[in-house]
Structure formats: structure tokens, C-alpha cells
Amino acid sequence: MSGAVSIVDAPPSAATLYIRALATVVAGRKGGDALPQRRVAATIERVDPDRVAEYARVCGFRLRDELPVTFPHVLAFPLALSLMTADDFPFPLLGLVHAANRIEQKRWLRLDDSWTFTAWAENLQPHRRGRTFDIVQEAAVDGEVLWLERSTYLARGGSGGTGGEARTSGEQRAPEGERYGVGARLRIPADIGRRYAAVSGDRNPIHLSALSARPFGFKRAIAHGMWTKARCLAALEGRLPGAFDVEVSFRKPLFIPGKARLVTRKIPGGWDLALTTPDGTRPHLLGTIHERGA
Amino acid sequence: MSPVQVRRAAIVGGNRIPFARANGPYARASNQDMLTAALDGLVGRFGLAGERLGEVAAGAVLKHSRDFNLTREAVLGSALAPETPAYDVQQACGTGLETTIHVANKIALGQIECGVSGGVDTVSDAPIELNDDLRRILLRANAARSPLERIATLARVRPGHVIPSTPRNAEPRTGLSMGEHQDLSTRRWEITRREQDEYAAASHHKLAAAYEAGFFDDLMTPYLGLTRDQNLRPDTSVDKLAALPPVFGEREGATMTAGNSTPLSDGASTVLLASESWAQERSLPVLAYFVDAETAAVDFVHGDEGLLAAPLYAVPRLLQRNGLGLGDFDFYEIHEAFASQVLMTLRAWEDPVFCKERLGLDSPLGTIDRDRLNVNGSSLAAGHPFAATGGRIVATLAKLLHDKGSGRGLISICAAGGQGVTAILEAA
């Protein structure tokens, strides 16, 4: 990867960045054809255990010295946000659809690790409904990259329209007469979007309330994709080795409050994950875990 | 019926997380978090990932109603095979030792080959219940047969009902806290302030020395930044302890302070037990054997015995059944609920009148060599997360016996409700 790395002492405040993001929507600015080449980096000396505890509680993880595999995403989130809200970023933040997320982990990251996070954007691709790009974030401990995340976002429309429709996020019905399988019943509370926003810094209005979601084309608030991923992984407590890759795609939006079915299936060397409608026919999230060295 | 063969249950090892003071580093951890952490540390230490064990028995004294299956839930979230059965036990501060007795007995009878005992407690994340009147009104409203009846029932809710009830460290039948109960016993046995402070200071110094010697290196998994018991004060002294004000009982003549009583604590402990053949097949060590156990209870409500005096009765019965004298042990582990509880125990067993009138013995039970008592410190220094103390003591004593290579040890743990759990371990 080429491009300058700008080091920031501490990740910028997510709240400030959201205000900036709202401003770009209002101004209708943005466009352009290229992703910025630069990288942003920040060092985190020590994680606040209270923050981990709060995150674990909201997502269903146990509080332990090994961090939830999805937790670094929220630690690094302000970096991604600073890239996506900067003037040289071609798409407006609000209105982007989180389409997929892949995390590779070499070992459990621990509470007492000190990390350097680096984030950049790459892989701009045409898509039938717009364009997609990836935000890549990596966490290095003592110079070794132990955790790497690739989030794929869809920017809908030609050159950055902000309108959105709930159904555009990829419904996929299971083949006729087939379901994704039996599984656990999840009751997702009405405030999960606000609670996850508080622990993640991701205060996208589509997650907070019906009122704030409506201008973006959703009739009710929808759960954060990364919360659904975290919740699925929390269900595999005790079953995962330290080194694994987990790749998910986000499908039909999950309206909150709501119910869902969580299906986990052991496959050779890993797991298949599905978070579906309560009847098991339509997916909110589909994913696969590959254990490394398996 | 086939005859039951009894075999020896072996203690393979133990693992706990360091104990924290209430509202300290574990303030955000639940019982399930801590028990899982201690259990996974044990699994890692002995290479048990993916193994189906005979059972896991543990418990907590302060427990949320949602944690009805606490131990099983911890097992499901651990690296153990999900096919490992588990259950909860609650016998106040005796919980950890009582679970060890359960698992050891099943191994002895050949019902299981291996198992884990343990316990966990948090004071920081204690359950808070609805006001009891409100709870009753809500239950009645829920059972109401008509909307009118429901409304009439709910109309009985009063503003004062919003005040929840928190768990209290008090005996339900006497309304006295454990400290207040022990204050009565302390006065009865005339245990002086100085004796208690000297005893407490020694507990800290012995625990500190054990840490320095690396004794706990293979008995502990660090958790949330703690690597040793938070309550430990290596530099405490009798003079420092003497400066603390008494906190229990009537002020006149009160001697029990925050320094010579155990602090409210958070923590978890586990012990791995097995048949000898199971341990051998896996090339795992046998630290000690679980020999026998005796539990006693006293009438502290209407009788005139102290709340924490039950071990005084349990141990003589245990000794008699095993043909042993009080002096026949290399190590004594007496749980330090309060310095005065330990000192009272020693004094009672030396007292001819108590031993004759209460224990029915012709001569005093005997004297315990102080150099063999709680040699690596105990609850005064380590802290005392109620149900976790038994596992801490069993693992500590088993390792002491293993290091010595011979001999036997006695465990005595007093518990709320006027109960006492005691046991004998023997070197392997």
C-alpha cells in the first residue's frame, strides 16, 4: 500500500465527526472518482476495561482478558470515520450501506495489549446499485499485525445520492421450502441501536430511532450490522480458537425492536452463521468462520 | 446389588483468579464472567479443552435469579466439552469446600472419573431485588382473573415501593450481621484486640511471602489487570492495624476492625479432582488425596452457641471417625472469616470445660502448632469472595502437601447459618 500515513495522537471524537458528516449531507457536497490514498494511524496504549465491559454487555460477550473479536472495530472506528468524513472522501458518510465485514485474527487480542491502528480506503468497484469500496483497519501489537478488518460499503446511486430504500440491502430468500435451520430465538430490544451507538461511537441516525431513520428511507430504526455480527459471535462463546477469520455479509435490514433466529452450524474447520427472520427464511446476516490452522 | 468399591479421589490442581476488593477492578464482572475465567484457566493449565468431564459443581452465595444455572452456563461458555454436566450448590461460605466433597465422593464411588469443584462471588454485582411488597402486588396482579381485579391490585402500589431491597450480610433469624455475631463470641472467649491484630498482620506477611516465593504461579490466572490478591498489604503491621476503629458490636470493649475481619470481595476459584487412573492416563500430577469430610451445624438462634462455631463440633467428629488426633496434621487451613474466629477455634479446642461440656471429651481436643496454621496466609489477606474461598483453600493445601511430599492437612471453614464444613487431605 502506498500513501502517506498521518499519525494522530488519539482517535478523533466520533461525535465531532458525525456533526461534520451531517454537514456534508446538508451541503450536498461530495463526488469524485478516487479514494484518498493516505492512511491514518493511532496508538492506543491501554483499553479502558469499563469500556470493554460495557461493549461486552451490549453484545452478549463475557468479560474476560481476551477481547471480543469485534471489539477492535469500535476502537478503530473513529479512524475510519475520520477518513470517510474528510473533504477528499468521494462519498457522503450518511447513506452508505455496510455490505460486508471480514475480520482476520491471529490470536485473541488482550486487555493489556498496546496497539497501533492503521486505517485506509481501497478497492473502489462498480456495483449494479452504485459503487463499493473497502475500509481496511489493522491492529498491530509490537509491530506485528494481529487483527485485520475489511469493511465493504456500498455507495448507492451514480455519484453519491443520499436517498436510501430499505429493500435495497439485498434480500435473499432461502430456496423454496428450505430454511437456514433451527436456532436460537433472539429478542432484540428497542434501544439496542442507541446502546450500541453509545459503546461503539457509531451514531448513524438510521440506528437510533424511527424518527431519525425515516429521512434515510427506513420506516423504523435498524440494528447496526456490526452489532448483529458481534451478537452472533458472542453466541459462540467458548467454541472459537484464538486464530480465526470471520466473514459476514449483511442482508435484509433488521428492524428494531424485533425478533430473529440465530443459526450456528459446525462445518469442517469452522462454522456457518446465519441471522434470519424468526421463521428462518430470510437472512439478516450470513457468515462463515474459518479456524486458522484447522 | 453389586458391592460398591470405594477408591481414593485425587486433587490434581486448582486455578483461581486473584481476589479483588468489592467495587474494585472486578466491579463490572458478573459471577458468570469470573467463574468462566477461573474455569478456562484451569482447562488451559491441564489441557482439558474439548474434554467431557464427569461434572462441574460450583456455586455462588449472592446470586441473581437469572443465574439459576450459573455453573452450567459457565461450562457452556468455557472451553470444556458442552457435554459436561454441571450444577450449583449453595452452602454460604462452605460452598467451595462442599462442592469439592460432592465431586470427591462421586469419584470415590466410581460414578465419575474426574470433575471440577469451585465457587464464585461478587459483592460488586450483587442482585438488588424489587421491594418485597411490590413484588407480591405484581405477582397477584399477574394472576388476576379480570382486568378490574388487576387494576384494584395494582392500585395498592405505594411510592415507597420503588425502594428496592439489597442483600444484607445479616442472619434472617437474628437480624445480626455476621460481624455482630462474631463480636459476641469474641467477647465470650475474651479474644483481645492485640491478639487479633497480631494474627491479621501475620496473615498478610505469610501471603506476601508465598507470592514472593512464586507459590501461586501455577494456581492462578490473572484477570482484568490483577495478578495478585488486591487486599494483600505486605507492609501492614500490628501498629497500623491497631489504629483502625472497631466496627462490630457495642462500642464498649469492641475489638473487631476492618483490618482483623475479612473484606467484602469478588473472585472465583476452581479445583480439578480425578481418579488416580484418570490422572495417570493424562500424565497429570496428583497433589493430594481427599480423605474425608464432616459438616456440622449449631443452634445459634435459640441455643447459646456462636454463629461461626460449627467447625468446633465438626472437627472432633471428623478426627474420631478417622482415628486421628488434632496434632496429627502437618498443615491446618482454618478459614479466616475474622481473626477472632480462628483464635476462638484454637482456644475452644484447648479448653477443658468446652471440650467436656460441649464436645463430650474427657480431655481437651488439643493444641495446634501455630507454625503449621495457614502457613501461606488466608482470607484476612487474600480476601473472601464467599463461595470462592473453599476452592482457594483446597488447592493451596493440596499444593502444600505435594511440596512437602508427605503428611496430611486439615481444613475448617465456618459459614453463615451456623454451619461449618471441614475436611482432611493427605499427601499423594
XYZ file of C-alpha atoms in Angstrom:
722
model
C 0.000 0.000 0.000
C 1.304 3.413 -0.896
C 0.301 6.751 0.532
C 1.271 8.924 3.435
C 0.439 7.911 6.942
C -0.837 10.642 9.182
C -0.404 9.863 12.824
C -2.918 11.205 15.249
C -2.220 11.118 18.958
C -5.627 9.838 19.820
C -8.513 8.793 17.651
C -10.722 11.829 16.962
C -14.056 12.094 18.690
C -16.788 10.249 16.846
C -19.361 12.832 17.878
C -17.442 15.663 16.213
C -17.048 13.613 13.061
C -20.758 12.911 12.907
C -21.518 16.573 13.064
C -19.180 17.005 10.129
C -20.905 14.107 8.331
C -24.308 15.695 8.792
C -22.944 18.927 7.408
C -21.803 17.180 4.218
C -25.285 15.776 3.741
C -26.876 19.149 4.195
C -24.426 20.795 1.819
C -24.913 18.036 -0.739
C -21.176 18.080 -1.348
C -19.082 15.086 -2.439
C -18.479 13.129 -5.567
C -15.268 12.406 -7.380
C -13.794 9.209 -8.670
C -10.890 8.321 -6.448
C -10.452 7.161 -2.897
C -7.878 9.026 -0.849
C -4.533 7.275 -0.857
C -3.479 8.276 2.617
C -3.562 6.161 5.714
C -4.401 7.267 9.193
C -2.974 5.705 12.292
C -3.402 5.976 16.031
C -1.900 4.280 19.031
C -3.891 3.009 21.952
C -1.744 2.367 24.986
C -4.342 0.717 27.093
C -8.010 -0.072 26.723
C -10.358 1.060 29.417
C -11.713 -2.174 30.952
C -15.003 -0.416 31.700
C -15.432 0.259 28.004
C -14.828 -3.404 27.213
C -17.293 -4.379 29.935
C -19.977 -2.110 28.523
C -19.375 -3.349 24.973
C -19.466 -6.967 26.153
C -22.740 -6.393 27.947
C -24.458 -4.797 24.955
C -23.287 -7.504 22.545
C -23.598 -10.536 24.830
C -19.916 -11.301 25.274
C -18.396 -12.454 28.533
C -15.984 -10.052 30.233
C -12.547 -11.598 30.020
C -8.965 -10.641 29.345
C -9.279 -11.838 25.749
C -11.210 -9.182 23.861
C -14.233 -9.876 21.691
C -13.014 -10.250 18.096
C -15.278 -7.402 17.009
C -14.175 -5.001 19.757
C -11.165 -3.523 17.905
C -13.641 -2.405 15.238
C -15.151 0.075 17.675
C -11.733 1.120 18.960
C -10.585 1.875 15.428
C -13.918 3.267 14.289
C -13.005 6.946 14.775
C -10.096 6.425 12.376
C -12.386 5.032 9.697
C -14.787 7.848 10.384
C -12.074 10.473 10.026
C -11.224 9.066 6.586
C -14.816 8.902 5.456
C -15.739 12.375 6.658
C -12.657 14.130 5.278
C -13.014 16.567 2.381
C -11.136 14.297 -0.016
C -13.507 11.368 0.509
C -15.754 10.892 -2.531
C -18.904 9.653 -0.794
C -21.076 11.127 1.920
C -20.944 9.055 5.066
C -24.623 9.063 5.797
C -26.424 6.856 3.347
C -23.579 4.384 2.930
C -24.669 0.759 3.303
C -22.429 -1.566 5.259
C -22.492 -4.566 2.934
C -19.895 -6.952 4.328
C -17.266 -7.294 7.016
C -14.324 -9.621 7.264
C -12.040 -9.917 10.281
C -8.856 -11.959 10.455
C -7.337 -12.578 13.836
C -4.011 -14.305 14.557
C -4.640 -14.573 18.273
C -7.006 -13.125 20.856
C -6.193 -9.521 21.498
C -5.882 -8.891 25.208
C -6.845 -6.170 27.607
C -3.216 -5.446 28.420
C -2.036 -5.175 24.796
C -0.950 -1.798 23.382
C -1.985 -1.337 19.779
C -1.258 0.716 16.754
C -4.233 1.013 14.462
C -3.886 1.904 10.812
C -6.830 2.556 8.540
C -7.184 3.277 4.856
C -9.661 3.044 1.989
C -9.160 0.928 -1.116
C -10.761 -1.272 -3.735
C -13.270 1.065 -5.370
C -15.509 -1.094 -7.552
C -18.538 -0.555 -9.730
C -21.711 -2.206 -8.435
C -25.112 -2.598 -10.018
C -26.587 -0.247 -7.473
C -23.697 2.174 -7.231
C -20.114 1.646 -6.186
C -18.437 -0.277 -3.407
C -15.221 0.371 -1.550
C -13.418 -1.137 1.412
C -12.255 0.442 4.636
C -9.356 -1.609 5.931
C -8.216 -1.368 9.540
C -5.398 -3.285 11.088
C -4.209 -3.581 14.654
C -0.561 -4.251 15.346
C 0.890 -5.279 18.682
C 4.656 -4.839 18.943
C 4.847 -4.263 15.208
C 3.021 -7.443 14.280
C -0.382 -7.191 12.661
C -2.606 -9.490 14.712
C -6.012 -8.266 13.638
C -7.194 -7.060 10.266
C -10.649 -5.947 9.242
C -12.102 -5.201 5.836
C -15.476 -3.460 5.792
C -17.181 -3.188 2.431
C -19.559 -0.293 1.939
C -21.996 0.370 -0.858
C -22.460 3.938 -2.012
C -25.748 3.904 -3.818
C -26.572 5.812 -6.958
C -24.381 7.289 -9.643
C -22.220 9.851 -7.983
C -23.366 9.969 -4.433
C -27.122 10.332 -3.977
C -28.159 10.227 -0.359
C -31.591 8.611 -0.739
C -31.994 5.082 0.511
C -34.564 2.353 0.426
C -34.775 -0.376 2.990
C -35.225 -3.133 0.442
C -32.068 -2.332 -1.449
C -29.847 -4.006 1.107
C -30.093 -7.369 -0.510
C -32.931 -9.615 0.479
C -32.220 -13.215 -0.194
C -34.874 -15.780 0.358
C -33.840 -19.309 1.158
C -34.723 -21.668 -1.715
C -38.399 -22.629 -1.736
C -39.306 -24.920 1.165
C -35.856 -24.546 2.667
C -34.826 -22.665 5.760
C -31.493 -21.764 7.180
C -32.073 -24.205 10.009
C -33.274 -24.260 13.570
C -31.607 -21.956 16.009
C -31.830 -19.670 18.979
C -34.568 -17.057 19.294
C -33.250 -13.556 19.830
C -35.455 -10.778 21.131
C -33.836 -7.546 20.103
C -34.828 -4.648 22.330
C -35.944 -1.269 21.015
C -32.971 0.543 22.497
C -30.254 -1.728 21.101
C -29.342 0.821 18.419
C -28.854 3.561 20.984
C -26.983 1.258 23.354
C -24.655 0.025 20.634
C -24.184 3.602 19.434
C -23.067 4.538 22.936
C -20.432 1.793 23.145
C -19.285 1.941 19.515
C -19.440 5.636 18.679
C -21.413 4.720 15.558
C -24.268 7.213 15.913
C -25.667 6.853 12.436
C -29.256 8.148 12.708
C -30.696 5.081 10.964
C -29.937 3.065 14.137
C -31.142 5.444 16.809
C -34.897 5.827 16.443
C -37.708 5.541 13.923
C -37.839 9.309 13.671
C -34.153 9.679 12.841
C -34.171 6.667 10.487
C -37.079 7.873 8.322
C -35.210 10.594 6.391
C -32.853 7.858 5.208
C -35.609 5.681 3.819
C -36.180 3.300 6.723
C -39.614 3.098 8.282
C -38.090 2.105 11.638
C -34.631 2.041 13.168
C -32.424 -0.845 12.082
C -29.813 -2.691 14.117
C -26.147 -1.914 13.439
C -24.696 -4.568 11.160
C -21.652 -4.823 13.410
C -23.899 -5.393 16.409
C -25.543 -8.323 14.627
C -22.109 -9.710 13.800
C -20.940 -9.272 17.385
C -24.107 -10.865 18.741
C -23.643 -13.924 16.507
C -20.018 -14.300 17.569
C -20.935 -13.900 21.243
C -23.173 -16.951 20.826
C -20.043 -18.981 20.024
C -18.502 -18.198 23.430
C -16.022 -20.902 24.331
C -16.136 -22.532 20.889
C -13.604 -20.496 18.948
C -9.817 -20.752 18.945
C -7.759 -17.571 19.150
C -6.870 -17.612 15.457
C -9.723 -17.447 13.005
C -11.271 -15.469 10.165
C -14.891 -14.460 10.192
C -16.561 -13.089 7.098
C -20.151 -11.923 7.014
C -22.417 -10.201 4.554
C -25.223 -8.003 5.760
C -28.540 -8.725 4.053
C -32.071 -7.685 4.909
C -32.047 -4.868 7.486
C -33.082 -5.963 10.962
C -35.750 -3.596 12.241
C -35.795 -2.945 15.973
C -37.371 -3.853 18.222
C -37.624 -7.242 16.633
C -37.079 -10.943 16.774
C -34.581 -13.004 14.874
C -33.304 -16.530 14.612
C -29.631 -17.256 15.147
C -28.412 -20.368 13.382
C -24.923 -21.739 14.009
C -23.716 -24.798 12.187
C -20.379 -26.568 12.633
C -18.615 -27.167 9.350
C -15.177 -28.715 8.789
C -12.638 -26.200 10.109
C -15.177 -23.641 11.183
C -18.770 -22.522 11.464
C -21.576 -21.235 9.305
C -23.589 -18.394 10.764
C -26.995 -17.090 9.838
C -29.129 -14.469 11.490
C -32.522 -14.727 9.906
C -36.133 -13.698 10.226
C -37.877 -15.610 13.045
C -39.256 -18.152 10.557
C -35.771 -18.904 9.301
C -36.464 -17.980 5.680
C -34.757 -14.648 5.047
C -31.305 -13.674 6.265
C -30.192 -10.522 8.001
C -26.631 -11.770 8.131
C -24.841 -14.713 6.551
C -21.342 -15.610 7.565
C -18.583 -18.150 7.789
C -15.840 -18.697 10.306
C -12.621 -20.400 9.308
C -10.379 -21.541 12.121
C -6.782 -20.874 11.252
C -4.578 -23.912 11.136
C -7.691 -26.100 11.130
C -26.689 -55.387 44.081
C -23.023 -55.227 43.250
C -20.790 -54.133 46.087
C -19.665 -50.521 45.894
C -15.925 -50.149 45.595
C -14.522 -47.057 47.214
C -11.339 -45.576 45.817
C -9.283 -42.509 46.527
C -10.206 -39.203 44.951
C -7.148 -37.243 43.879
C -6.700 -33.500 43.759
C -4.897 -32.735 40.511
C -4.654 -28.973 40.826
C -6.521 -25.761 41.105
C -6.950 -22.434 39.444
C -8.424 -19.173 40.571
C -8.425 -15.556 39.590
C -6.836 -13.112 42.039
C -9.391 -11.875 44.546
C -10.433 -8.220 44.291
C -11.889 -5.889 46.852
C -15.552 -5.035 46.386
C -16.166 -2.284 43.816
C -12.565 -2.659 42.654
C -11.208 -3.998 39.348
C -13.945 -6.653 39.054
C -16.800 -4.243 39.695
C -18.071 -4.763 36.139
C -17.608 -8.541 36.128
C -20.515 -10.885 36.794
C -20.341 -14.172 38.667
C -20.536 -15.938 35.320
C -17.674 -13.861 33.905
C -15.417 -14.684 36.844
C -16.321 -18.359 37.121
C -15.767 -18.810 33.381
C -12.387 -17.078 33.632
C -11.273 -19.307 36.516
C -12.592 -22.426 34.775
C -10.978 -21.638 31.433
C -7.690 -21.011 33.223
C -7.957 -24.483 34.762
C -8.862 -26.006 31.392
C -5.849 -24.349 29.816
C -3.482 -25.381 32.575
C -4.402 -29.054 32.405
C -5.104 -29.325 28.676
C -8.783 -30.122 29.088
C -10.094 -28.139 26.096
C -12.843 -30.077 24.387
C -12.901 -32.782 27.100
C -16.095 -34.067 28.625
C -15.609 -34.124 32.388
C -17.729 -36.081 34.843
C -19.199 -32.910 36.247
C -18.557 -29.357 37.358
C -20.018 -28.343 40.716
C -19.824 -24.750 41.884
C -21.987 -22.042 43.293
C -22.349 -18.507 44.496
C -23.764 -17.128 47.713
C -25.023 -13.871 46.220
C -26.761 -14.890 43.038
C -29.164 -13.278 40.594
C -32.328 -15.264 39.931
C -31.386 -15.262 36.226
C -28.253 -17.191 37.198
C -30.259 -20.223 38.342
C -27.988 -22.475 36.267
C -24.830 -20.441 36.834
C -22.292 -23.267 36.743
C -23.812 -24.961 33.715
C -23.847 -21.631 31.888
C -20.180 -21.126 32.750
C -19.385 -24.600 31.412
C -21.261 -23.876 28.170
C -19.185 -20.751 27.716
C -15.922 -22.441 28.618
C -13.529 -24.480 26.511
C -14.801 -27.706 28.114
C -16.946 -30.011 26.010
C -20.556 -28.794 26.171
C -21.455 -32.380 27.134
C -20.002 -31.759 30.624
C -22.837 -31.676 33.190
C -22.848 -29.071 35.926
C -24.881 -27.951 38.907
C -24.985 -25.254 41.548
C -24.531 -25.688 45.298
C -25.055 -23.014 47.917
C -23.869 -23.505 51.478
C -22.765 -19.970 52.272
C -19.010 -19.717 52.846
C -18.837 -23.510 52.886
C -19.930 -23.718 49.231
C -16.499 -24.202 47.689
C -15.490 -26.985 50.072
C -18.934 -28.605 49.899
C -18.706 -28.824 46.086
C -15.284 -30.435 46.483
C -16.832 -33.014 48.817
C -19.559 -33.766 46.245
C -17.126 -34.261 43.388
C -14.650 -36.252 45.512
C -17.415 -38.556 46.743
C -18.632 -39.304 43.227
C -15.094 -40.092 42.165
C -14.584 -42.260 45.245
C -17.718 -44.228 44.405
C -16.696 -44.664 40.779
C -19.648 -42.661 39.481
C -17.372 -40.223 37.699
C -13.689 -40.245 36.743
C -13.000 -36.558 37.065
C -14.702 -33.343 37.963
C -14.244 -29.714 38.873
C -15.411 -28.061 42.063
C -15.433 -24.371 42.767
C -17.250 -21.233 43.630
C -17.573 -17.583 42.821
C -18.956 -14.491 44.441
C -19.338 -10.840 43.691
C -20.408 -8.208 46.137
C -19.945 -5.518 43.486
C -22.503 -7.031 41.097
C -24.888 -8.223 43.795
C -28.544 -8.671 42.984
C -30.939 -5.954 44.032
C -34.497 -7.119 44.414
C -37.797 -5.384 43.993
C -39.328 -4.145 47.177
C -40.983 -7.264 48.559
C -44.446 -5.709 48.900
C -44.262 -4.516 45.307
C -43.166 -7.946 44.157
C -46.193 -9.539 45.839
C -48.562 -6.984 44.331
C -47.150 -7.577 40.846
C -47.418 -11.335 41.201
C -51.013 -11.032 42.398
C -51.859 -8.638 39.558
C -50.359 -11.072 37.105
C -52.558 -13.844 38.481
C -55.690 -11.663 38.491
C -58.671 -13.160 36.666
C -60.212 -9.920 35.435
C -58.930 -6.504 34.354
C -60.837 -4.932 37.232
C -59.180 -7.186 39.748
C -55.818 -6.385 38.170
C -56.401 -2.655 38.443
C -57.573 -2.998 42.027
C -54.440 -4.949 42.882
C -52.118 -2.506 41.143
C -53.800 0.384 42.945
C -52.112 -0.870 46.081
C -48.674 0.176 44.803
C -47.282 2.933 47.046
C -44.467 5.418 46.352
C -42.295 3.761 48.999
C -42.366 0.556 46.972
C -39.861 1.916 44.467
C -37.104 1.469 47.029
C -35.519 -1.881 46.219
C -34.154 -4.262 48.796
C -30.462 -5.024 48.686
C -28.948 -8.189 50.101
C -27.737 -7.775 53.647
C -24.989 -9.608 55.393
C -27.355 -10.463 58.228
C -28.786 -13.656 59.610
C -32.506 -13.789 58.760
C -33.492 -15.152 62.172
C -31.442 -12.848 64.360
C -31.102 -9.703 62.266
C -27.480 -9.527 63.377
C -24.667 -9.281 60.875
C -22.002 -11.945 60.858
C -19.591 -9.462 62.429
C -22.029 -8.691 65.219
C -22.478 -12.391 65.875
C -18.748 -12.946 65.974
C -18.349 -9.957 68.273
C -20.471 -11.843 70.823
C -18.209 -14.905 70.506
C -15.077 -12.759 70.670
C -16.202 -11.339 73.995
C -17.231 -14.729 75.308
C -13.798 -16.191 74.532
C -12.065 -12.997 75.673
C -10.024 -12.636 72.500
C -8.087 -9.380 72.802
C -7.680 -6.696 70.183
C -3.927 -7.164 70.231
C -4.150 -10.911 69.557
C -6.447 -10.284 66.604
C -4.251 -7.592 65.094
C -1.120 -9.716 65.505
C -2.882 -12.597 63.849
C -4.119 -10.423 60.940
C -0.695 -8.865 60.321
C 0.853 -12.341 60.206
C -1.715 -13.453 57.626
C -0.688 -10.604 55.304
C 3.007 -11.288 55.802
C 2.614 -15.009 55.125
C 0.559 -14.470 51.988
C 3.073 -11.895 50.736
C 5.924 -14.343 51.330
C 4.054 -17.060 49.437
C 3.632 -14.725 46.463
C 7.309 -13.806 46.624
C 8.199 -17.491 46.573
C 6.050 -17.999 43.477
C 3.729 -20.371 45.319
C 0.641 -19.158 43.436
C 2.220 -19.131 39.972
C 0.503 -22.352 38.953
C -2.664 -21.758 40.955
C -3.804 -18.515 39.402
C -4.821 -16.828 36.144
C -4.558 -13.021 36.070
C -7.856 -11.286 35.404
C -8.738 -7.717 34.389
C -5.320 -6.422 35.317
C -4.969 -8.114 38.702
C -2.086 -10.519 39.156
C -2.321 -10.941 42.914
C -4.962 -10.518 45.569
C -5.827 -6.860 45.780
C -6.426 -6.877 49.520
C -2.890 -8.035 50.305
C -0.882 -5.466 52.299
C 2.668 -6.817 52.555
C 3.780 -3.833 54.631
C 0.975 -3.833 57.160
C 1.918 -4.071 60.806
C 0.357 -4.573 64.198
C 0.756 -0.847 64.826
C -1.033 0.105 61.612
C -3.838 -2.324 62.336
C -4.107 -1.026 65.896
C -5.062 2.391 64.540
C -8.287 1.161 62.946
C -11.587 1.741 64.741
C -13.741 -1.218 65.796
C -16.718 -1.735 63.506
C -18.788 -4.514 65.062
C -20.815 -4.755 68.252
C -21.292 -2.409 71.179
C -18.599 0.213 71.258
C -17.537 -0.510 74.837
C -14.923 -3.243 74.614
C -15.311 -3.749 70.841
C -12.204 -5.244 69.213
C -13.106 -6.276 65.661
C -11.969 -3.884 62.915
C -11.870 -3.780 59.118
C -8.256 -4.932 59.485
C -8.838 -8.071 61.517
C -12.018 -9.020 59.639
C -12.200 -10.177 56.018
C -13.137 -7.531 53.467
C -16.065 -7.892 51.059
C -14.505 -9.341 47.925
C -15.046 -10.503 44.344
C -13.440 -13.614 42.876
C -13.684 -17.213 41.697
C -11.825 -20.468 42.254
C -11.804 -23.993 40.844
C -10.274 -27.350 41.770
C -9.676 -30.332 39.478
C -10.310 -33.740 41.054
C -9.951 -37.156 39.446
C -9.423 -40.825 39.971
C -5.772 -41.804 40.073
C -6.084 -43.716 36.809
C -7.629 -40.748 35.001
C -4.786 -38.518 36.127
C -2.221 -41.152 35.203
C -3.602 -41.643 31.692
C -3.121 -37.943 31.056
C 0.226 -37.713 32.816
C -1.280 -35.224 35.231
C 0.073 -34.869 38.755
C -1.717 -35.968 41.894
C -1.096 -33.308 44.510
C -3.076 -34.888 47.326
C -5.947 -37.203 48.152
C -9.283 -36.139 49.508
C -9.659 -38.328 52.605
C -12.851 -37.425 54.448
C -15.159 -34.567 55.344
C -17.597 -33.603 58.071
C -20.175 -30.839 58.150
C -21.732 -29.595 61.385
C -24.306 -27.040 62.397
C -25.076 -25.283 65.676
C -28.142 -23.630 67.184
C -27.075 -20.004 67.225
C -30.694 -18.825 67.092
C -32.185 -20.098 70.356
C -29.208 -22.034 71.686
C -26.156 -20.362 73.159
C -23.560 -21.328 70.572
C -21.864 -18.755 68.344
C -22.809 -18.340 64.692
C -19.355 -19.334 63.481
C -18.698 -22.117 65.997
C -19.879 -25.104 63.962
C -16.360 -26.190 62.893
C -15.549 -26.605 66.595
C -18.006 -29.512 66.545
C -17.288 -30.841 63.063
C -13.556 -31.387 63.524
C -13.731 -33.629 66.642
C -16.236 -35.874 64.872
C -14.040 -35.962 61.769
C -10.963 -36.825 63.827
C -12.721 -39.567 65.739
C -14.035 -41.230 62.590
C -10.534 -41.248 61.131
C -8.767 -42.298 64.344
C -6.697 -39.137 64.376
C -5.719 -36.589 66.988
C -5.667 -32.827 66.476
C -1.874 -32.912 66.467
C -1.650 -35.448 63.638
C -1.530 -32.849 60.856
C 1.280 -31.082 59.037
C -0.896 -28.206 57.895
C -4.042 -26.581 59.225
C -6.148 -24.379 56.994
C -8.686 -22.528 59.101
C -10.665 -20.014 57.054
C -10.091 -16.561 58.482
C -13.590 -15.131 58.419
C -12.373 -12.999 61.297
C -9.084 -13.225 63.168
C -11.141 -13.825 66.279
C -12.930 -16.805 64.702
C -9.605 -18.585 64.222
C -8.372 -17.616 67.691
C -11.654 -18.711 69.247
C -11.369 -22.065 67.472
C -7.862 -22.647 68.850
C -8.906 -21.597 72.353
C -12.024 -23.752 72.424
C -10.130 -26.892 71.486
C -7.642 -26.203 74.300
C -10.390 -25.525 76.829
C -11.154 -28.495 79.117
C -14.589 -27.174 80.088
C -15.741 -26.558 76.492
C -14.308 -29.875 75.338
C -16.011 -31.752 78.171
C -19.361 -29.984 78.241
C -19.881 -29.274 74.562
C -17.841 -31.925 72.805
C -18.179 -34.683 75.399
C -14.428 -35.249 75.522
C -12.587 -36.327 78.659
C -9.632 -34.112 77.840
C -9.097 -31.063 75.584
C -9.016 -31.793 71.863
C -5.539 -30.349 71.688
C -3.299 -27.505 70.646
C -2.498 -26.500 67.091
C 1.120 -25.679 66.346
C 0.881 -22.099 65.066
C 3.742 -22.713 62.660
C 1.549 -25.152 60.782
C -1.520 -22.918 60.704
C -2.426 -21.055 57.487
C 1.244 -21.058 56.547
C 0.645 -19.136 53.317
C -1.874 -16.728 54.793
C -5.601 -16.974 54.340
C -8.764 -14.943 53.911
C -7.743 -11.927 56.024
C -5.041 -11.158 53.493
C -6.393 -12.779 50.329
C -9.957 -11.578 50.690
C -13.022 -13.721 50.872
C -15.417 -13.982 47.932
C -17.716 -16.266 49.909
C -18.156 -19.333 47.692
C -14.664 -18.999 46.189
C -12.795 -19.457 49.461
C -13.164 -23.249 49.667
C -11.520 -23.811 46.290
C -8.694 -21.449 47.192
C -8.021 -23.358 50.389
C -8.267 -26.859 48.887
C -5.849 -26.032 46.065
C -3.442 -24.273 48.451
C -3.382 -27.159 50.924
C -3.054 -29.793 48.185
C -0.022 -27.983 46.810
C 1.499 -27.548 50.271
C 1.187 -31.290 50.856
C 2.622 -32.045 47.430
C 5.600 -29.759 48.033
C 6.247 -31.401 51.389
C 5.845 -34.846 49.893
C 4.130 -36.399 52.900
C 1.674 -35.799 55.675
C -1.881 -34.606 55.965
C -3.788 -31.385 56.309
C -6.990 -30.253 57.996
C -9.459 -27.746 56.542
C -12.021 -25.888 58.621
C -14.465 -23.379 57.171
C -17.191 -21.605 59.119
C -20.316 -20.499 57.310
C -23.452 -18.417 57.718
C -26.471 -20.168 59.143
C -24.354 -21.611 61.945
C -22.682 -24.199 59.735
C -19.151 -25.496 59.375
C -17.516 -27.613 56.688
C -14.296 -29.483 57.442
C -12.122 -31.959 55.562
C -8.892 -33.935 55.617
C -6.416 -34.101 52.744
C -3.424 -36.419 52.553
C -0.227 -36.074 50.541
C -0.019 -38.258 47.467
